[in-house]
PDB file of C-alpha atoms and ligand atoms in Angstrom:
ATOM      1  CA  MET A 138      -6.112 178.005  53.348  1.00 51.00           C
ATOM      2  CA  SER A 139      -3.558 175.015  52.881  1.00 51.00           C
ATOM      3  CA  SER A 140      -3.194 174.146  49.583  1.00 55.00           C
ATOM      4  CA  SER A 141      -2.353 170.383  50.639  1.00 60.00           C
ATOM      5  CA  THR A 142      -6.317 169.589  51.577  1.00 68.00           C
ATOM      6  CA  PRO A 143      -8.689 170.186  48.111  1.00 67.00           C
ATOM      7  CA  PRO A 144     -12.592 171.460  49.190  1.00 72.00           C
ATOM      8  CA  ALA A 145     -14.363 168.083  49.564  1.00 83.00           C
ATOM      9  CA  HIS A 146     -17.466 168.411  47.227  1.00 88.00           C
ATOM     10  CA  ALA A 147     -20.657 166.525  47.874  1.00 93.00           C
ATOM     11  CA  LEU A 148     -23.918 166.658  44.928  1.00 96.00           C
ATOM     12  CA  VAL A 149     -26.072 169.533  45.478  1.00 96.00           C
ATOM     13  CA  ARG A 150     -29.639 168.916  44.487  1.00 97.00           C
ATOM     14  CA  LEU A 151     -32.539 170.630  42.811  1.00 97.00           C
ATOM     15  CA  GLY A 152     -33.653 173.569  44.547  1.00 97.00           C
ATOM     16  CA  ASN A 153     -29.766 174.961  44.814  1.00 97.00           C
ATOM     17  CA  PRO A 154     -29.467 178.225  42.817  1.00 98.00           C
ATOM     18  CA  VAL A 155     -25.970 177.093  41.483  1.00 97.00           C
ATOM     19  CA  LEU A 156     -28.287 173.829  39.041  1.00 98.00           C
ATOM     20  CA  ARG A 157     -30.106 177.119  37.626  1.00 98.00           C
ATOM     21  CA  LYS A 158     -27.067 179.564  36.679  1.00 98.00           C
ATOM     22  CA  GLN A 159     -24.740 180.084  33.641  1.00 98.00           C
ATOM     23  CA  ALA A 160     -21.632 178.834  34.407  1.00 98.00           C
ATOM     24  CA  LYS A 161     -18.532 180.083  34.018  1.00 98.00           C
ATOM     25  CA  ARG A 162     -15.995 179.769  31.016  1.00 98.00           C
ATOM     26  CA  VAL A 163     -12.685 177.590  32.075  1.00 98.00           C
ATOM     27  CA  SER A 164      -9.261 179.036  30.599  1.00 98.00           C
ATOM     28  CA  ARG A 165      -6.606 176.483  28.875  1.00 98.00           C
ATOM     29  CA  ALA A 166      -4.684 177.672  32.034  1.00 98.00           C
ATOM     30  CA  TYR A 167      -7.058 176.266  34.772  1.00 98.00           C
ATOM     31  CA  LEU A 168      -6.304 172.852  33.319  1.00 98.00           C
ATOM     32  CA  LYS A 169      -2.981 172.575  34.653  1.00 97.00           C
ATOM     33  CA  THR A 170      -3.835 173.256  37.880  1.00 98.00           C
ATOM     34  CA  LYS A 171      -3.447 170.988  40.943  1.00 97.00           C
ATOM     35  CA  GLU A 172      -7.190 172.586  41.721  1.00 97.00           C
ATOM     36  CA  PHE A 173      -8.802 171.216  38.327  1.00 98.00           C
ATOM     37  CA  LYS A 174      -7.425 167.807  38.945  1.00 97.00           C
ATOM     38  CA  ASP A 175      -8.712 167.759  42.404  1.00 96.00           C
ATOM     39  CA  LEU A 176     -11.853 168.566  41.127  1.00 97.00           C
ATOM     40  CA  ILE A 177     -11.504 166.053  38.182  1.00 98.00           C
ATOM     41  CA  ARG A 178     -10.637 163.177  40.613  1.00 97.00           C
ATOM     42  CA  GLN A 179     -13.983 164.159  42.704  1.00 97.00           C
ATOM     43  CA  MET A 180     -16.221 164.545  40.028  1.00 98.00           C
ATOM     44  CA  LEU A 181     -15.443 161.158  39.037  1.00 97.00           C
ATOM     45  CA  LYS A 182     -15.891 159.937  42.527  1.00 97.00           C
ATOM     46  CA  ILE A 183     -19.085 161.169  43.062  1.00 97.00           C
ATOM     47  CA  MET A 184     -20.467 160.603  39.728  1.00 96.00           C
ATOM     48  CA  ARG A 185     -19.080 156.675  39.854  1.00 94.00           C
ATOM     49  CA  LYS A 186     -20.761 156.575  43.796  1.00 94.00           C
ATOM     50  CA  ALA A 187     -24.159 157.617  42.521  1.00 93.00           C
ATOM     51  CA  ASP A 188     -23.959 155.136  39.671  1.00 91.00           C
ATOM     52  CA  GLY A 189     -24.313 158.126  36.847  1.00 93.00           C
ATOM     53  CA  VAL A 190     -23.415 157.971  33.585  1.00 94.00           C
ATOM     54  CA  GLY A 191     -22.177 162.088  33.647  1.00 97.00           C
ATOM     55  CA  ILE A 192     -21.806 164.772  35.884  1.00 98.00           C
ATOM     56  CA  ALA A 193     -21.381 168.307  35.719  1.00 98.00           C
ATOM     57  CA  ALA A 194     -19.613 170.646  38.024  1.00 98.00           C
ATOM     58  CA  PRO A 195     -22.628 172.929  39.275  1.00 98.00           C
ATOM     59  CA  GLN A 196     -23.861 169.406  40.316  1.00 98.00           C
ATOM     60  CA  ILE A 197     -21.124 169.284  42.916  1.00 98.00           C
ATOM     61  CA  GLY A 198     -21.872 173.316  43.896  1.00 97.00           C
ATOM     62  CA  VAL A 199     -18.608 174.219  41.263  1.00 98.00           C
ATOM     63  CA  PRO A 200     -20.107 176.846  38.580  1.00 98.00           C
ATOM     64  CA  LEU A 201     -17.715 176.092  36.051  1.00 98.00           C
ATOM     65  CA  GLN A 202     -17.924 174.844  32.529  1.00 98.00           C
ATOM     66  CA  ILE A 203     -16.623 171.356  33.053  1.00 98.00           C
ATOM     67  CA  ALA A 204     -18.325 168.010  32.904  1.00 98.00           C
ATOM     68  CA  ILE A 205     -17.686 164.248  32.502  1.00 98.00           C
ATOM     69  CA  LEU A 206     -19.233 161.736  30.380  1.00 98.00           C
ATOM     70  CA  GLU A 207     -18.704 158.047  31.304  1.00 97.00           C
ATOM     71  CA  MET A 208     -20.987 155.149  29.833  1.00 93.00           C
ATOM     72  CA  ARG A 209     -20.832 151.919  31.202  1.00 89.00           C
ATOM     73  CA  PRO A 210     -23.534 149.167  32.113  1.00 87.00           C
ATOM     74  CA  THR A 211     -25.537 150.149  35.678  1.00 82.00           C
ATOM     75  CA  GLU A 212     -28.082 148.552  37.530  1.00 80.00           C
ATOM     76  CA  LEU A 213     -30.892 150.318  35.992  1.00 81.00           C
ATOM     77  CA  ARG A 214     -29.316 150.255  32.347  1.00 81.00           C
ATOM     78  CA  PRO A 215     -27.381 146.842  31.740  1.00 84.00           C
ATOM     79  CA  GLU A 216     -27.564 147.716  28.061  1.00 83.00           C
ATOM     80  CA  PHE A 217     -24.746 150.532  28.259  1.00 85.00           C
ATOM     81  CA  THR A 218     -21.783 149.792  27.009  1.00 89.00           C
ATOM     82  CA  GLN A 219     -17.976 150.950  28.454  1.00 94.00           C
ATOM     83  CA  ARG A 220     -17.124 153.815  26.826  1.00 95.00           C
ATOM     84  CA  GLY A 221     -15.359 157.412  28.517  1.00 96.00           C
ATOM     85  CA  PRO A 222     -14.260 158.408  30.814  1.00 97.00           C
ATOM     86  CA  LEU A 223     -14.455 161.918  28.841  1.00 98.00           C
ATOM     87  CA  ILE A 224     -13.786 165.068  30.339  1.00 98.00           C
ATOM     88  CA  ILE A 225     -15.523 168.051  28.180  1.00 98.00           C
ATOM     89  CA  VAL A 226     -14.501 171.561  28.842  1.00 98.00           C
ATOM     90  CA  ASN A 227     -16.865 174.702  27.798  1.00 98.00           C
ATOM     91  CA  PRO A 228     -18.862 172.315  25.576  1.00 98.00           C
ATOM     92  CA  ARG A 229     -21.628 173.490  22.990  1.00 98.00           C
ATOM     93  CA  VAL A 230     -23.765 172.228  20.757  1.00 98.00           C
ATOM     94  CA  LEU A 231     -23.145 173.790  17.641  1.00 98.00           C
ATOM     95  CA  SER A 232     -26.213 172.068  15.723  1.00 98.00           C
ATOM     96  CA  TYR A 233     -28.969 169.715  16.561  1.00 97.00           C
ATOM     97  CA  GLY A 234     -29.785 166.834  14.322  1.00 98.00           C
ATOM     98  CA  LYS A 235     -33.291 166.763  12.712  1.00 98.00           C
ATOM     99  CA  VAL A 236     -34.071 163.168  13.363  1.00 98.00           C
ATOM    100  CA  LEU A 237     -35.301 163.077  17.150  1.00 98.00           C
ATOM    101  CA  MET A 238     -35.133 159.966  19.851  1.00 97.00           C
ATOM    102  CA  LYS A 239     -37.005 159.767  22.738  1.00 96.00           C
ATOM    103  CA  ASP A 240     -35.260 157.999  25.775  1.00 96.00           C
ATOM    104  CA  TRP A 241     -35.792 157.901  29.837  1.00 95.00           C
ATOM    105  CA  GLU A 242     -33.189 160.525  31.967  1.00 96.00           C
ATOM    106  CA  GLY A 243     -32.531 160.672  35.182  1.00 96.00           C
ATOM    107  CA  CYS A 244     -29.939 163.016  37.280  1.00 98.00           C
ATOM    108  CA  LEU A 245     -27.748 162.778  40.057  1.00 98.00           C
ATOM    109  CA  SER A 246     -29.487 166.526  40.790  1.00 98.00           C
ATOM    110  CA  PHE A 247     -32.824 164.410  41.648  1.00 97.00           C
ATOM    111  CA  ILE A 248     -32.422 160.900  41.759  1.00 95.00           C
ATOM    112  CA  GLN A 249     -36.119 159.862  42.897  1.00 95.00           C
ATOM    113  CA  LEU A 250     -37.127 161.017  39.146  1.00 97.00           C
ATOM    114  CA  ARG A 251     -37.015 159.008  35.705  1.00 97.00           C
ATOM    115  CA  GLY A 252     -38.775 161.168  32.715  1.00 97.00           C
ATOM    116  CA  GLN A 253     -38.684 160.501  29.042  1.00 98.00           C
ATOM    117  CA  VAL A 254     -37.183 163.013  26.677  1.00 98.00           C
ATOM    118  CA  GLU A 255     -37.287 163.362  23.163  1.00 98.00           C
ATOM    119  CA  ARG A 256     -33.375 165.021  21.603  1.00 98.00           C
ATOM    120  CA  SER A 257     -31.367 164.876  18.618  1.00 98.00           C
ATOM    121  CA  GLN A 258     -30.354 161.632  17.970  1.00 98.00           C
ATOM    122  CA  SER A 259     -26.924 163.390  16.547  1.00 98.00           C
ATOM    123  CA  VAL A 260     -24.964 166.391  17.574  1.00 98.00           C
ATOM    124  CA  ASN A 261     -22.675 168.534  15.969  1.00 98.00           C
ATOM    125  CA  VAL A 262     -20.391 169.776  19.040  1.00 98.00           C
ATOM    126  CA  GLU A 263     -17.436 171.431  20.617  1.00 98.00           C
ATOM    127  CA  TYR A 264     -15.104 171.507  23.201  1.00 98.00           C
ATOM    128  CA  MET A 265     -12.406 171.274  25.161  1.00 98.00           C
ATOM    129  CA  ASN A 266     -10.700 168.330  26.532  1.00 97.00           C
ATOM    130  CA  GLU A 267      -8.420 167.961  29.581  1.00 96.00           C
ATOM    131  CA  GLU A 268      -4.863 168.746  27.384  1.00 96.00           C
ATOM    132  CA  GLY A 269      -6.716 172.006  26.668  1.00 97.00           C
ATOM    133  CA  GLU A 270      -7.225 170.762  22.699  1.00 98.00           C
ATOM    134  CA  LEU A 271     -10.468 171.857  21.282  1.00 98.00           C
ATOM    135  CA  ILE A 272     -12.573 169.318  19.264  1.00 98.00           C
ATOM    136  CA  GLU A 273     -15.163 169.552  16.996  1.00 98.00           C
ATOM    137  CA  GLU A 274     -16.800 165.996  16.015  1.00 98.00           C
ATOM    138  CA  THR A 275     -20.329 164.715  15.688  1.00 98.00           C
ATOM    139  CA  LEU A 276     -21.896 162.799  18.726  1.00 98.00           C
ATOM    140  CA  ASN A 277     -24.564 159.891  18.163  1.00 97.00           C
ATOM    141  CA  GLY A 278     -27.118 157.995  20.232  1.00 95.00           C
ATOM    142  CA  LEU A 279     -27.194 157.505  24.433  1.00 94.00           C
ATOM    143  CA  TRP A 280     -23.357 159.258  24.167  1.00 96.00           C
ATOM    144  CA  GLY A 281     -24.890 162.565  22.274  1.00 98.00           C
ATOM    145  CA  ARG A 282     -27.783 162.444  24.536  1.00 98.00           C
ATOM    146  CA  ILE A 283     -25.223 162.239  27.872  1.00 97.00           C
ATOM    147  CA  PHE A 284     -23.533 165.149  26.424  1.00 98.00           C
ATOM    148  CA  GLN A 285     -26.812 167.339  25.678  1.00 98.00           C
ATOM    149  CA  HIS A 286     -27.497 166.542  29.057  1.00 98.00           C
ATOM    150  CA  GLU A 287     -24.532 167.436  30.962  1.00 98.00           C
ATOM    151  CA  THR A 288     -24.307 170.686  28.446  1.00 98.00           C
ATOM    152  CA  ASP A 289     -27.776 171.376  29.524  1.00 98.00           C
ATOM    153  CA  HIS A 290     -26.405 171.496  33.018  1.00 98.00           C
ATOM    154  CA  LEU A 291     -23.820 174.119  32.281  1.00 98.00           C
ATOM    155  CA  ASN A 292     -26.496 176.463  30.924  1.00 98.00           C
ATOM    156  CA  GLY A 293     -28.496 176.212  34.079  1.00 98.00           C
ATOM    157  CA  MET A 294     -31.171 173.559  32.273  1.00 98.00           C
ATOM    158  CA  VAL A 295     -32.111 170.247  33.734  1.00 98.00           C
ATOM    159  CA  TYR A 296     -33.970 167.498  31.946  1.00 98.00           C
ATOM    160  CA  VAL A 297     -37.141 167.833  33.007  1.00 97.00           C
ATOM    161  CA  ASP A 298     -36.875 171.511  31.466  1.00 97.00           C
ATOM    162  CA  ARG A 299     -36.830 169.262  28.055  1.00 97.00           C
ATOM    163  CA  MET A 300     -39.536 167.199  28.504  1.00 97.00           C
ATOM    164  CA  GLU A 301     -42.504 168.003  26.407  1.00 93.00           C
ATOM    165  CA  GLY A 302     -45.068 167.199  29.285  1.00 92.00           C
ATOM    166  CA  MET A 303     -44.792 165.684  32.390  1.00 94.00           C
ATOM    167  CA  LYS A 304     -46.764 162.358  31.805  1.00 95.00           C
ATOM    168  CA  SER A 305     -44.188 160.515  31.494  1.00 95.00           C
ATOM    169  CA  LEU A 306     -42.578 161.397  34.834  1.00 97.00           C
ATOM    170  CA  MET A 307     -42.081 158.312  37.217  1.00 96.00           C
ATOM    171  CA  LEU A 308     -41.131 158.154  40.385  1.00 97.00           C
ATOM    172  CA  LEU A 309     -37.883 155.721  40.614  1.00 95.00           C
ATOM    173  CA  GLU A 310     -38.929 152.766  42.253  1.00 95.00           C
ATOM    174  CA  GLU A 311     -42.043 152.508  39.708  1.00 95.00           C
ATOM    175  CA  TYR A 312     -39.393 152.997  37.007  1.00 94.00           C
ATOM    176  CA  LYS A 313     -37.569 149.884  38.089  1.00 92.00           C
ATOM    177  CA  GLU A 314     -40.832 148.244  38.171  1.00 92.00           C
ATOM    178  CA  ARG A 315     -42.372 148.868  35.107  1.00 92.00           C
ATOM    179  CA  VAL A 316     -39.792 149.526  32.939  1.00 91.00           C
ATOM    180  CA  VAL A 317     -36.117 148.116  33.691  1.00 86.00           C
ATOM    181  CA  ARG A 318     -38.106 144.834  34.844  1.00 81.00           C
ATOM    182  CA  LYS A 319     -40.543 144.648  31.715  1.00 74.00           C
ATOM    183  CA  ASN A 320     -36.999 145.229  29.471  1.00 71.00           C
ATOM    184  CA  GLY A 321     -34.731 143.203  31.579  1.00 59.00           C
TER     185      GLY A 321
HETATM  186 ZN1   ZN B 196     -28.235 165.535  35.327  1.00 71.40          ZN
END
């Protein structure tokens, strides 16, 4: 196989078993490879095209513990401020803060839905950055929420698994009508 043409990835959708598997840990040496850099480039491109604020490698069919967080104002969440992109490798939540907050979440693997998820307002986390450095820090608010959402993906979980019940679940069109327009 030619090394000059990286495999073209695309979003996989809920129902694909890759989204329900535990992703594999990544070695520090892998971060130096062209394969890793190509993967990150594709993940960024796919996430931005889909107007997402985070993406995990299993979402494009790659079962590795790699994710990207990138917050920026989006059509549906204009209140978001620019932050990132932050590449996280082998991320873990070390401890969940006791204060819980409910907020709306969506997912690139099933973009037609939105639901309210209660998560810790603050989390103490650990991950390797793209330089291979081990980082431990506390993340708050929406940034911490995106970290939790993406790290869940690497453990075979999606946000609906975290919902208390399904009653807040909405189709995207209804969400735009009832939540975005009301707040806008
Ligand atoms: Zn997701």
